[in-house]
């Protein structure tokens, strides 16, 4: 079984920083991509940032210049460093990964349980 476990959410004041972590565990053969999504109350879940093969990174416009996604392949972990946080960044943040399990023949789409990020004074 493959699992994604997130950590690092919390309450922070506007302008502050938080670092989210997502660790993939289980019988993993290969990870093709890892990404962060977020879902605010009453809104759909949207991509925030992703890291793909070769280390290519993608960011949505609202977070460019403020958020940094990085990975530690030796630990099957992806991080999201969030700086200059704004109230509109408040959401549940979800980790997503395309993972090939050791007994699988196709990549599976996995999600973490989500971690709450609240930006408020």
PDB file of C-alpha atoms in Angstrom:
ATOM      1  CA  UNK A   1       0.000   0.000   0.000  1.00  0.00           C
ATOM      2  CA  UNK A   2       1.222   3.459  -0.907  1.00  0.00           C
ATOM      3  CA  UNK A   3       0.470   6.342   1.426  1.00  0.00           C
ATOM      4  CA  UNK A   4       1.086  10.075   1.371  1.00  0.00           C
ATOM      5  CA  UNK A   5       1.356  11.801   4.728  1.00  0.00           C
ATOM      6  CA  UNK A   6       1.420  15.590   4.965  1.00  0.00           C
ATOM      7  CA  UNK A   7       2.606  17.758   7.824  1.00  0.00           C
ATOM      8  CA  UNK A   8       3.442  21.377   8.549  1.00  0.00           C
ATOM      9  CA  UNK A   9       0.138  23.211   8.330  1.00  0.00           C
ATOM     10  CA  UNK A  10      -1.101  25.665  10.915  1.00  0.00           C
ATOM     11  CA  UNK A  11      -2.065  29.224  11.720  1.00  0.00           C
ATOM     12  CA  UNK A  12       0.209  32.031  10.592  1.00  0.00           C
ATOM     13  CA  UNK A  13      -0.078  35.803  10.375  1.00  0.00           C
ATOM     14  CA  UNK A  14      -0.107  37.580   7.001  1.00  0.00           C
ATOM     15  CA  UNK A  15       3.427  37.933   5.724  1.00  0.00           C
ATOM     16  CA  UNK A  16       4.581  34.867   7.601  1.00  0.00           C
ATOM     17  CA  UNK A  17       5.966  31.560   6.356  1.00  0.00           C
ATOM     18  CA  UNK A  18       5.139  27.883   6.621  1.00  0.00           C
ATOM     19  CA  UNK A  19       6.777  24.763   5.252  1.00  0.00           C
ATOM     20  CA  UNK A  20       4.675  21.787   4.268  1.00  0.00           C
ATOM     21  CA  UNK A  21       6.066  18.279   3.902  1.00  0.00           C
ATOM     22  CA  UNK A  22       4.636  15.229   2.186  1.00  0.00           C
ATOM     23  CA  UNK A  23       6.250  11.834   2.524  1.00  0.00           C
ATOM     24  CA  UNK A  24       5.335   8.894   0.338  1.00  0.00           C
ATOM     25  CA  UNK A  25       5.683   5.466   1.914  1.00  0.00           C
ATOM     26  CA  UNK A  26       4.961   1.859   1.068  1.00  0.00           C
ATOM     27  CA  UNK A  27       6.082  -0.451  -1.704  1.00  0.00           C
ATOM     28  CA  UNK A  28       7.204   2.225  -4.152  1.00  0.00           C
ATOM     29  CA  UNK A  29       9.044   1.433  -7.365  1.00  0.00           C
ATOM     30  CA  UNK A  30       8.976   4.856  -8.991  1.00  0.00           C
ATOM     31  CA  UNK A  31       7.532   8.330  -8.508  1.00  0.00           C
ATOM     32  CA  UNK A  32       6.781  10.250 -11.697  1.00  0.00           C
ATOM     33  CA  UNK A  33       5.586  13.508 -10.181  1.00  0.00           C
ATOM     34  CA  UNK A  34       4.596  15.132  -6.896  1.00  0.00           C
ATOM     35  CA  UNK A  35       2.455  18.208  -6.463  1.00  0.00           C
ATOM     36  CA  UNK A  36       0.546  20.361  -4.032  1.00  0.00           C
ATOM     37  CA  UNK A  37      -3.100  21.333  -4.449  1.00  0.00           C
ATOM     38  CA  UNK A  38      -5.307  23.465  -2.255  1.00  0.00           C
ATOM     39  CA  UNK A  39      -9.000  23.776  -1.624  1.00  0.00           C
ATOM     40  CA  UNK A  40     -10.601  26.772   0.036  1.00  0.00           C
ATOM     41  CA  UNK A  41     -14.110  26.535   1.543  1.00  0.00           C
ATOM     42  CA  UNK A  42     -16.738  26.434  -1.174  1.00  0.00           C
ATOM     43  CA  UNK A  43     -14.171  26.240  -3.966  1.00  0.00           C
ATOM     44  CA  UNK A  44     -12.710  23.512  -6.115  1.00  0.00           C
ATOM     45  CA  UNK A  45      -9.358  21.889  -5.498  1.00  0.00           C
ATOM     46  CA  UNK A  46      -6.685  23.608  -7.591  1.00  0.00           C
ATOM     47  CA  UNK A  47      -3.045  22.977  -8.390  1.00  0.00           C
ATOM     48  CA  UNK A  48      -0.561  25.140  -6.490  1.00  0.00           C
ATOM     49  CA  UNK A  49       2.810  23.767  -7.579  1.00  0.00           C
ATOM     50  CA  UNK A  50       4.301  20.576  -8.943  1.00  0.00           C
ATOM     51  CA  UNK A  51       7.649  18.919  -9.588  1.00  0.00           C
ATOM     52  CA  UNK A  52       8.025  16.567 -12.526  1.00  0.00           C
ATOM     53  CA  UNK A  53      10.636  14.397 -14.198  1.00  0.00           C
ATOM     54  CA  UNK A  54      14.035  16.022 -14.456  1.00  0.00           C
ATOM     55  CA  UNK A  55      13.192  18.392 -11.636  1.00  0.00           C
ATOM     56  CA  UNK A  56      10.959  20.604 -13.742  1.00  0.00           C
ATOM     57  CA  UNK A  57       8.732  22.745 -11.540  1.00  0.00           C
ATOM     58  CA  UNK A  58       5.398  24.404 -12.220  1.00  0.00           C
ATOM     59  CA  UNK A  59       3.695  27.159 -10.214  1.00  0.00           C
ATOM     60  CA  UNK A  60       0.339  28.832 -10.592  1.00  0.00           C
ATOM     61  CA  UNK A  61       0.503  32.604 -10.979  1.00  0.00           C
ATOM     62  CA  UNK A  62      -0.866  33.572  -7.526  1.00  0.00           C
ATOM     63  CA  UNK A  63       2.046  31.848  -5.762  1.00  0.00           C
ATOM     64  CA  UNK A  64       4.929  32.587  -8.124  1.00  0.00           C
ATOM     65  CA  UNK A  65       7.767  34.305  -6.321  1.00  0.00           C
ATOM     66  CA  UNK A  66       6.354  33.373  -2.907  1.00  0.00           C
ATOM     67  CA  UNK A  67       6.188  29.561  -2.826  1.00  0.00           C
ATOM     68  CA  UNK A  68       8.986  27.103  -3.555  1.00  0.00           C
ATOM     69  CA  UNK A  69       8.456  23.413  -4.221  1.00  0.00           C
ATOM     70  CA  UNK A  70      11.337  21.019  -3.736  1.00  0.00           C
ATOM     71  CA  UNK A  71      11.880  17.299  -3.387  1.00  0.00           C
ATOM     72  CA  UNK A  72      14.179  14.850  -1.660  1.00  0.00           C
ATOM     73  CA  UNK A  73      14.079  11.771  -3.848  1.00  0.00           C
ATOM     74  CA  UNK A  74      16.063   9.727  -1.335  1.00  0.00           C
ATOM     75  CA  UNK A  75      13.218  10.229   1.139  1.00  0.00           C
ATOM     76  CA  UNK A  76      10.323  10.186  -1.379  1.00  0.00           C
ATOM     77  CA  UNK A  77       9.365  13.555   0.075  1.00  0.00           C
ATOM     78  CA  UNK A  78       8.168  16.813  -1.414  1.00  0.00           C
ATOM     79  CA  UNK A  79       8.182  20.161   0.360  1.00  0.00           C
ATOM     80  CA  UNK A  80       6.326  23.411  -0.148  1.00  0.00           C
ATOM     81  CA  UNK A  81       7.990  26.475   1.338  1.00  0.00           C
ATOM     82  CA  UNK A  82       5.373  29.188   1.558  1.00  0.00           C
ATOM     83  CA  UNK A  83       6.551  32.753   2.134  1.00  0.00           C
ATOM     84  CA  UNK A  84       4.793  36.109   2.277  1.00  0.00           C
ATOM     85  CA  UNK A  85       1.555  34.343   3.048  1.00  0.00           C
ATOM     86  CA  UNK A  86      -1.726  36.132   2.401  1.00  0.00           C
ATOM     87  CA  UNK A  87      -5.215  35.515   3.807  1.00  0.00           C
ATOM     88  CA  UNK A  88      -6.267  34.254   0.379  1.00  0.00           C
ATOM     89  CA  UNK A  89      -3.759  31.404   0.760  1.00  0.00           C
ATOM     90  CA  UNK A  90      -5.998  29.965   3.474  1.00  0.00           C
ATOM     91  CA  UNK A  91      -7.083  26.487   2.419  1.00  0.00           C
ATOM     92  CA  UNK A  92      -6.626  22.795   3.007  1.00  0.00           C
ATOM     93  CA  UNK A  93      -3.448  21.795   1.195  1.00  0.00           C
ATOM     94  CA  UNK A  94      -3.270  18.336  -0.357  1.00  0.00           C
ATOM     95  CA  UNK A  95      -0.274  16.388  -1.590  1.00  0.00           C
ATOM     96  CA  UNK A  96      -0.665  14.465  -4.849  1.00  0.00           C
ATOM     97  CA  UNK A  97       1.685  12.005  -6.503  1.00  0.00           C
ATOM     98  CA  UNK A  98       1.880   9.674  -9.487  1.00  0.00           C
ATOM     99  CA  UNK A  99       3.432   6.506  -8.111  1.00  0.00           C
ATOM    100  CA  UNK A 100       4.218   3.103  -9.535  1.00  0.00           C
ATOM    101  CA  UNK A 101       4.006   0.484  -6.826  1.00  0.00           C
ATOM    102  CA  UNK A 102       6.338  -2.486  -6.850  1.00  0.00           C
ATOM    103  CA  UNK A 103       3.499  -4.822  -7.813  1.00  0.00           C
ATOM    104  CA  UNK A 104       1.832  -2.432 -10.236  1.00  0.00           C
ATOM    105  CA  UNK A 105       2.029  -2.132 -14.018  1.00  0.00           C
ATOM    106  CA  UNK A 106       0.642   1.405 -14.287  1.00  0.00           C
ATOM    107  CA  UNK A 107       1.154   4.556 -12.269  1.00  0.00           C
ATOM    108  CA  UNK A 108      -1.500   5.320  -9.673  1.00  0.00           C
ATOM    109  CA  UNK A 109      -2.807   8.727  -8.583  1.00  0.00           C
ATOM    110  CA  UNK A 110      -2.448   9.145  -4.815  1.00  0.00           C
ATOM    111  CA  UNK A 111      -3.634  11.854  -2.425  1.00  0.00           C
ATOM    112  CA  UNK A 112      -2.741  12.775   1.102  1.00  0.00           C
ATOM    113  CA  UNK A 113      -5.296  13.505   3.804  1.00  0.00           C
ATOM    114  CA  UNK A 114      -4.782  17.259   3.638  1.00  0.00           C
ATOM    115  CA  UNK A 115      -3.367  19.805   6.056  1.00  0.00           C
ATOM    116  CA  UNK A 116      -5.030  23.078   7.034  1.00  0.00           C
ATOM    117  CA  UNK A 117      -3.243  26.351   6.407  1.00  0.00           C
ATOM    118  CA  UNK A 118      -4.857  29.444   7.898  1.00  0.00           C
ATOM    119  CA  UNK A 119      -3.459  32.922   7.289  1.00  0.00           C
ATOM    120  CA  UNK A 120      -5.026  35.403   9.647  1.00  0.00           C
ATOM    121  CA  UNK A 121      -4.130  38.176  12.055  1.00  0.00           C
TER     122      UNK A 121
END
